[in-house]
């Protein structure tokens, strides 16, 4: 059960309600996490703006699809079941192939990720660990494939999900029907995913 109930859309300030419609594109819903943040509209607005900035396609190699896969790996590493379901759904909606969706949790041995992508995903995994597990070797591997701006984009995704993983696990955000169905359909058999506290 959620620690704080999400606000209904019609209970939001109209400007905020319009602002958070952004999430319906990548996810098909306004997440309960954002609807809970809406109890303090400036937090929901700032988070939405950060999400837009981080997930924007800057057209220089870190694609929208790959950003969602980074978000999945980051959430998988931190153990956030809510965000794992959201990111497997978002990766699908951003046209990740069936092979990439099936292999992302085991990316290092997959033929469906490039060496550059594996370096970024390994960095995301290490950066999401507690305590942080980024080593000079992991950093050097990342820098061998990505430039400064691209690394900032990759780290932006990891940091965004650091916030979301803590928010959703601590608040017990309830999963919406669409991401719940994707978690059950794509992740349960492959990784042992369950809805856990996010009912």
PDB file of C-alpha atoms in Angstrom:
ATOM      1  CA  UNK A   1       0.000   0.000   0.000  1.00  0.00           C
ATOM      2  CA  UNK A   2       1.295   3.446  -0.949  1.00  0.00           C
ATOM      3  CA  UNK A   3       2.553   5.641   1.879  1.00  0.00           C
ATOM      4  CA  UNK A   4       0.850   8.682   0.301  1.00  0.00           C
ATOM      5  CA  UNK A   5      -2.052   8.306  -2.144  1.00  0.00           C
ATOM      6  CA  UNK A   6      -1.544   9.722  -5.633  1.00  0.00           C
ATOM      7  CA  UNK A   7      -3.613  12.758  -6.524  1.00  0.00           C
ATOM      8  CA  UNK A   8      -6.304  12.365  -9.125  1.00  0.00           C
ATOM      9  CA  UNK A   9      -5.714  14.368 -12.285  1.00  0.00           C
ATOM     10  CA  UNK A  10      -8.846  16.438 -11.786  1.00  0.00           C
ATOM     11  CA  UNK A  11      -7.616  17.454  -8.309  1.00  0.00           C
ATOM     12  CA  UNK A  12      -4.411  18.969  -9.739  1.00  0.00           C
ATOM     13  CA  UNK A  13      -3.921  22.591 -10.597  1.00  0.00           C
ATOM     14  CA  UNK A  14      -4.862  22.846 -14.310  1.00  0.00           C
ATOM     15  CA  UNK A  15      -1.398  24.099 -15.293  1.00  0.00           C
ATOM     16  CA  UNK A  16       0.287  21.195 -13.530  1.00  0.00           C
ATOM     17  CA  UNK A  17      -2.210  18.722 -14.970  1.00  0.00           C
ATOM     18  CA  UNK A  18      -1.317  19.961 -18.466  1.00  0.00           C
ATOM     19  CA  UNK A  19       2.395  19.875 -17.668  1.00  0.00           C
ATOM     20  CA  UNK A  20       2.476  16.244 -16.570  1.00  0.00           C
ATOM     21  CA  UNK A  21       0.623  15.002 -19.655  1.00  0.00           C
ATOM     22  CA  UNK A  22       4.151  14.541 -21.055  1.00  0.00           C
ATOM     23  CA  UNK A  23       4.325  11.126 -19.374  1.00  0.00           C
ATOM     24  CA  UNK A  24       1.440   9.727 -21.390  1.00  0.00           C
ATOM     25  CA  UNK A  25       3.690   9.682 -24.477  1.00  0.00           C
ATOM     26  CA  UNK A  26       6.459   7.431 -23.158  1.00  0.00           C
ATOM     27  CA  UNK A  27       4.357   5.459 -20.673  1.00  0.00           C
ATOM     28  CA  UNK A  28       0.712   5.701 -21.689  1.00  0.00           C
ATOM     29  CA  UNK A  29      -0.148   6.931 -18.177  1.00  0.00           C
ATOM     30  CA  UNK A  30       0.790   9.622 -15.690  1.00  0.00           C
ATOM     31  CA  UNK A  31       2.729   7.518 -13.185  1.00  0.00           C
ATOM     32  CA  UNK A  32       1.481   7.271  -9.634  1.00  0.00           C
ATOM     33  CA  UNK A  33       4.891   8.540  -8.536  1.00  0.00           C
ATOM     34  CA  UNK A  34       4.308  11.850 -10.354  1.00  0.00           C
ATOM     35  CA  UNK A  35       0.714  11.998  -9.163  1.00  0.00           C
ATOM     36  CA  UNK A  36       2.027  11.607  -5.598  1.00  0.00           C
ATOM     37  CA  UNK A  37       4.611  14.349  -6.143  1.00  0.00           C
ATOM     38  CA  UNK A  38       1.651  16.521  -7.203  1.00  0.00           C
ATOM     39  CA  UNK A  39       0.786  16.990  -3.520  1.00  0.00           C
ATOM     40  CA  UNK A  40       3.540  19.603  -3.819  1.00  0.00           C
ATOM     41  CA  UNK A  41       3.109  20.977  -7.330  1.00  0.00           C
ATOM     42  CA  UNK A  42       6.598  22.551  -7.587  1.00  0.00           C
ATOM     43  CA  UNK A  43       8.182  19.129  -6.979  1.00  0.00           C
ATOM     44  CA  UNK A  44       6.034  17.447  -9.652  1.00  0.00           C
ATOM     45  CA  UNK A  45       6.727  20.293 -12.095  1.00  0.00           C
ATOM     46  CA  UNK A  46      10.491  20.292 -11.461  1.00  0.00           C
ATOM     47  CA  UNK A  47      10.664  16.514 -11.753  1.00  0.00           C
ATOM     48  CA  UNK A  48       8.742  16.605 -15.037  1.00  0.00           C
ATOM     49  CA  UNK A  49      11.092  19.273 -16.409  1.00  0.00           C
ATOM     50  CA  UNK A  50      14.120  17.210 -15.350  1.00  0.00           C
ATOM     51  CA  UNK A  51      12.634  14.101 -16.961  1.00  0.00           C
ATOM     52  CA  UNK A  52      12.053  15.974 -20.224  1.00  0.00           C
ATOM     53  CA  UNK A  53      15.614  17.360 -20.211  1.00  0.00           C
ATOM     54  CA  UNK A  54      17.243  14.016 -19.417  1.00  0.00           C
ATOM     55  CA  UNK A  55      15.190  11.909 -21.821  1.00  0.00           C
ATOM     56  CA  UNK A  56      15.336  14.361 -24.742  1.00  0.00           C
ATOM     57  CA  UNK A  57      16.882  13.052 -27.967  1.00  0.00           C
ATOM     58  CA  UNK A  58      19.876  15.333 -28.507  1.00  0.00           C
ATOM     59  CA  UNK A  59      20.618  13.514 -31.767  1.00  0.00           C
ATOM     60  CA  UNK A  60      24.169  12.538 -30.893  1.00  0.00           C
ATOM     61  CA  UNK A  61      24.077   8.816 -30.227  1.00  0.00           C
ATOM     62  CA  UNK A  62      22.289   8.244 -26.921  1.00  0.00           C
ATOM     63  CA  UNK A  63      18.925   7.376 -28.430  1.00  0.00           C
ATOM     64  CA  UNK A  64      15.559   7.569 -26.640  1.00  0.00           C
ATOM     65  CA  UNK A  65      15.308   3.781 -26.828  1.00  0.00           C
ATOM     66  CA  UNK A  66      18.746   3.323 -25.286  1.00  0.00           C
ATOM     67  CA  UNK A  67      18.014   5.825 -22.528  1.00  0.00           C
ATOM     68  CA  UNK A  68      15.046   3.707 -21.471  1.00  0.00           C
ATOM     69  CA  UNK A  69      17.219   0.583 -21.461  1.00  0.00           C
ATOM     70  CA  UNK A  70      19.759   2.436 -19.290  1.00  0.00           C
ATOM     71  CA  UNK A  71      16.884   3.324 -16.962  1.00  0.00           C
ATOM     72  CA  UNK A  72      15.918  -0.342 -16.815  1.00  0.00           C
ATOM     73  CA  UNK A  73      19.468  -1.510 -15.984  1.00  0.00           C
ATOM     74  CA  UNK A  74      19.815   1.201 -13.357  1.00  0.00           C
ATOM     75  CA  UNK A  75      16.503   0.197 -11.765  1.00  0.00           C
ATOM     76  CA  UNK A  76      17.373  -3.507 -11.968  1.00  0.00           C
ATOM     77  CA  UNK A  77      20.676  -2.828 -10.193  1.00  0.00           C
ATOM     78  CA  UNK A  78      18.948  -0.868  -7.434  1.00  0.00           C
ATOM     79  CA  UNK A  79      16.124  -3.415  -7.090  1.00  0.00           C
ATOM     80  CA  UNK A  80      13.247  -1.012  -7.816  1.00  0.00           C
ATOM     81  CA  UNK A  81      10.462  -3.256  -9.133  1.00  0.00           C
ATOM     82  CA  UNK A  82       8.209  -0.289  -9.957  1.00  0.00           C
ATOM     83  CA  UNK A  83      10.782   1.366 -12.228  1.00  0.00           C
ATOM     84  CA  UNK A  84      11.811  -1.935 -13.818  1.00  0.00           C
ATOM     85  CA  UNK A  85       8.234  -2.410 -15.020  1.00  0.00           C
ATOM     86  CA  UNK A  86       7.991   1.192 -16.205  1.00  0.00           C
ATOM     87  CA  UNK A  87      11.262   1.047 -18.112  1.00  0.00           C
ATOM     88  CA  UNK A  88      10.607  -2.278 -19.827  1.00  0.00           C
ATOM     89  CA  UNK A  89       7.302  -0.773 -20.977  1.00  0.00           C
ATOM     90  CA  UNK A  90       8.960   2.487 -22.090  1.00  0.00           C
ATOM     91  CA  UNK A  91      11.752   0.593 -23.899  1.00  0.00           C
ATOM     92  CA  UNK A  92       9.113  -1.336 -25.806  1.00  0.00           C
ATOM     93  CA  UNK A  93       7.204   1.860 -26.629  1.00  0.00           C
ATOM     94  CA  UNK A  94      10.458   3.377 -27.950  1.00  0.00           C
ATOM     95  CA  UNK A  95      10.913   0.434 -30.318  1.00  0.00           C
ATOM     96  CA  UNK A  96      13.459  -1.732 -28.535  1.00  0.00           C
ATOM     97  CA  UNK A  97      13.675  -5.033 -30.388  1.00  0.00           C
ATOM     98  CA  UNK A  98      12.379  -8.230 -28.857  1.00  0.00           C
ATOM     99  CA  UNK A  99      15.989  -9.432 -28.576  1.00  0.00           C
ATOM    100  CA  UNK A 100      17.136  -6.323 -26.697  1.00  0.00           C
ATOM    101  CA  UNK A 101      14.134  -6.455 -24.374  1.00  0.00           C
ATOM    102  CA  UNK A 102      14.840 -10.119 -23.641  1.00  0.00           C
ATOM    103  CA  UNK A 103      18.588  -9.628 -23.088  1.00  0.00           C
ATOM    104  CA  UNK A 104      18.892  -6.258 -21.331  1.00  0.00           C
ATOM    105  CA  UNK A 105      19.172  -7.717 -17.824  1.00  0.00           C
ATOM    106  CA  UNK A 106      22.064  -9.881 -19.085  1.00  0.00           C
ATOM    107  CA  UNK A 107      23.521  -7.398 -21.589  1.00  0.00           C
ATOM    108  CA  UNK A 108      27.210  -8.293 -21.224  1.00  0.00           C
ATOM    109  CA  UNK A 109      26.781 -11.644 -22.985  1.00  0.00           C
ATOM    110  CA  UNK A 110      24.208 -10.476 -25.537  1.00  0.00           C
ATOM    111  CA  UNK A 111      24.995 -10.117 -29.233  1.00  0.00           C
ATOM    112  CA  UNK A 112      22.221  -7.498 -29.421  1.00  0.00           C
ATOM    113  CA  UNK A 113      24.227  -4.735 -27.736  1.00  0.00           C
ATOM    114  CA  UNK A 114      27.306  -3.024 -29.159  1.00  0.00           C
ATOM    115  CA  UNK A 115      30.540  -2.676 -27.203  1.00  0.00           C
ATOM    116  CA  UNK A 116      29.683   0.998 -26.665  1.00  0.00           C
ATOM    117  CA  UNK A 117      26.242   0.116 -25.318  1.00  0.00           C
ATOM    118  CA  UNK A 118      27.685  -2.571 -23.047  1.00  0.00           C
ATOM    119  CA  UNK A 119      30.148  -0.021 -21.637  1.00  0.00           C
ATOM    120  CA  UNK A 120      27.312   2.409 -20.921  1.00  0.00           C
ATOM    121  CA  UNK A 121      25.099  -0.256 -19.351  1.00  0.00           C
ATOM    122  CA  UNK A 122      27.976  -1.548 -17.217  1.00  0.00           C
ATOM    123  CA  UNK A 123      28.565   2.012 -16.037  1.00  0.00           C
ATOM    124  CA  UNK A 124      24.850   2.433 -15.258  1.00  0.00           C
ATOM    125  CA  UNK A 125      24.843  -0.817 -13.296  1.00  0.00           C
ATOM    126  CA  UNK A 126      27.905   0.164 -11.266  1.00  0.00           C
ATOM    127  CA  UNK A 127      26.719   3.748 -10.730  1.00  0.00           C
ATOM    128  CA  UNK A 128      23.392   2.462  -9.374  1.00  0.00           C
ATOM    129  CA  UNK A 129      24.963   0.089  -6.859  1.00  0.00           C
ATOM    130  CA  UNK A 130      25.109   0.981  -3.167  1.00  0.00           C
ATOM    131  CA  UNK A 131      27.854   1.605  -2.367  1.00  0.00           C
ATOM    132  CA  UNK A 132      28.773   3.062  -5.732  1.00  0.00           C
ATOM    133  CA  UNK A 133      30.834   0.582  -7.757  1.00  0.00           C
ATOM    134  CA  UNK A 134      32.204   2.784 -10.559  1.00  0.00           C
ATOM    135  CA  UNK A 135      35.935   2.054 -10.866  1.00  0.00           C
ATOM    136  CA  UNK A 136      38.590   3.775 -12.993  1.00  0.00           C
ATOM    137  CA  UNK A 137      38.373   0.771 -15.334  1.00  0.00           C
ATOM    138  CA  UNK A 138      34.619   1.172 -15.784  1.00  0.00           C
ATOM    139  CA  UNK A 139      35.124   4.885 -16.405  1.00  0.00           C
ATOM    140  CA  UNK A 140      37.870   4.224 -18.963  1.00  0.00           C
ATOM    141  CA  UNK A 141      35.689   1.678 -20.738  1.00  0.00           C
ATOM    142  CA  UNK A 142      32.888   4.256 -20.959  1.00  0.00           C
ATOM    143  CA  UNK A 143      35.231   7.012 -22.215  1.00  0.00           C
ATOM    144  CA  UNK A 144      36.574   4.707 -24.925  1.00  0.00           C
ATOM    145  CA  UNK A 145      33.173   4.866 -26.651  1.00  0.00           C
ATOM    146  CA  UNK A 146      31.340   8.016 -25.554  1.00  0.00           C
ATOM    147  CA  UNK A 147      32.224  11.720 -25.548  1.00  0.00           C
ATOM    148  CA  UNK A 148      31.726  14.151 -22.658  1.00  0.00           C
ATOM    149  CA  UNK A 149      28.228  15.231 -23.668  1.00  0.00           C
ATOM    150  CA  UNK A 150      27.084  11.662 -24.206  1.00  0.00           C
ATOM    151  CA  UNK A 151      28.458  10.633 -20.806  1.00  0.00           C
ATOM    152  CA  UNK A 152      26.516  13.501 -19.225  1.00  0.00           C
ATOM    153  CA  UNK A 153      23.352  12.175 -20.916  1.00  0.00           C
ATOM    154  CA  UNK A 154      24.041   8.621 -19.695  1.00  0.00           C
ATOM    155  CA  UNK A 155      24.754   9.816 -16.164  1.00  0.00           C
ATOM    156  CA  UNK A 156      21.646  11.992 -16.306  1.00  0.00           C
ATOM    157  CA  UNK A 157      19.523   8.876 -16.864  1.00  0.00           C
ATOM    158  CA  UNK A 158      21.239   7.026 -14.014  1.00  0.00           C
ATOM    159  CA  UNK A 159      20.774   9.993 -11.651  1.00  0.00           C
ATOM    160  CA  UNK A 160      17.138  10.464 -12.677  1.00  0.00           C
ATOM    161  CA  UNK A 161      16.448   6.837 -11.826  1.00  0.00           C
ATOM    162  CA  UNK A 162      18.384   7.116  -8.589  1.00  0.00           C
ATOM    163  CA  UNK A 163      15.730   9.639  -7.555  1.00  0.00           C
ATOM    164  CA  UNK A 164      12.864   7.548  -8.894  1.00  0.00           C
ATOM    165  CA  UNK A 165      14.116   4.277  -7.436  1.00  0.00           C
ATOM    166  CA  UNK A 166      14.340   5.803  -3.953  1.00  0.00           C
ATOM    167  CA  UNK A 167      10.992   7.557  -4.354  1.00  0.00           C
ATOM    168  CA  UNK A 168       9.027   4.532  -5.520  1.00  0.00           C
ATOM    169  CA  UNK A 169      10.578   1.962  -3.221  1.00  0.00           C
ATOM    170  CA  UNK A 170      10.207   4.180  -0.157  1.00  0.00           C
ATOM    171  CA  UNK A 171       6.713   5.431  -1.008  1.00  0.00           C
ATOM    172  CA  UNK A 172       5.456   2.010  -2.120  1.00  0.00           C
ATOM    173  CA  UNK A 173       4.036   3.507  -5.324  1.00  0.00           C
ATOM    174  CA  UNK A 174       1.315   1.276  -6.749  1.00  0.00           C
ATOM    175  CA  UNK A 175       1.967   0.065 -10.287  1.00  0.00           C
ATOM    176  CA  UNK A 176      -0.531   1.073 -12.916  1.00  0.00           C
ATOM    177  CA  UNK A 177      -2.157  -1.648 -15.037  1.00  0.00           C
ATOM    178  CA  UNK A 178      -0.103  -1.189 -18.218  1.00  0.00           C
ATOM    179  CA  UNK A 179       3.404  -1.342 -16.676  1.00  0.00           C
ATOM    180  CA  UNK A 180       2.224  -4.087 -14.317  1.00  0.00           C
ATOM    181  CA  UNK A 181       1.217  -6.224 -17.308  1.00  0.00           C
ATOM    182  CA  UNK A 182       4.632  -5.633 -18.926  1.00  0.00           C
ATOM    183  CA  UNK A 183       6.471  -6.539 -15.736  1.00  0.00           C
ATOM    184  CA  UNK A 184       4.499  -9.758 -15.456  1.00  0.00           C
ATOM    185  CA  UNK A 185       4.764 -10.550 -19.163  1.00  0.00           C
ATOM    186  CA  UNK A 186       8.386  -9.652 -19.859  1.00  0.00           C
ATOM    187  CA  UNK A 187      10.242  -9.852 -16.557  1.00  0.00           C
ATOM    188  CA  UNK A 188       8.630 -12.403 -14.231  1.00  0.00           C
ATOM    189  CA  UNK A 189      10.025 -15.518 -15.916  1.00  0.00           C
ATOM    190  CA  UNK A 190      13.302 -13.932 -17.014  1.00  0.00           C
ATOM    191  CA  UNK A 191      14.354 -12.254 -13.753  1.00  0.00           C
ATOM    192  CA  UNK A 192      11.927 -13.415 -11.082  1.00  0.00           C
ATOM    193  CA  UNK A 193      10.228 -10.007 -11.076  1.00  0.00           C
ATOM    194  CA  UNK A 194       7.132  -9.646  -8.916  1.00  0.00           C
ATOM    195  CA  UNK A 195       4.940  -6.655  -8.125  1.00  0.00           C
ATOM    196  CA  UNK A 196       6.115  -6.800  -4.509  1.00  0.00           C
ATOM    197  CA  UNK A 197       4.952  -3.818  -2.444  1.00  0.00           C
ATOM    198  CA  UNK A 198       3.701  -1.985  -5.548  1.00  0.00           C
ATOM    199  CA  UNK A 199       0.140  -3.371  -5.494  1.00  0.00           C
TER     200      UNK A 199
END
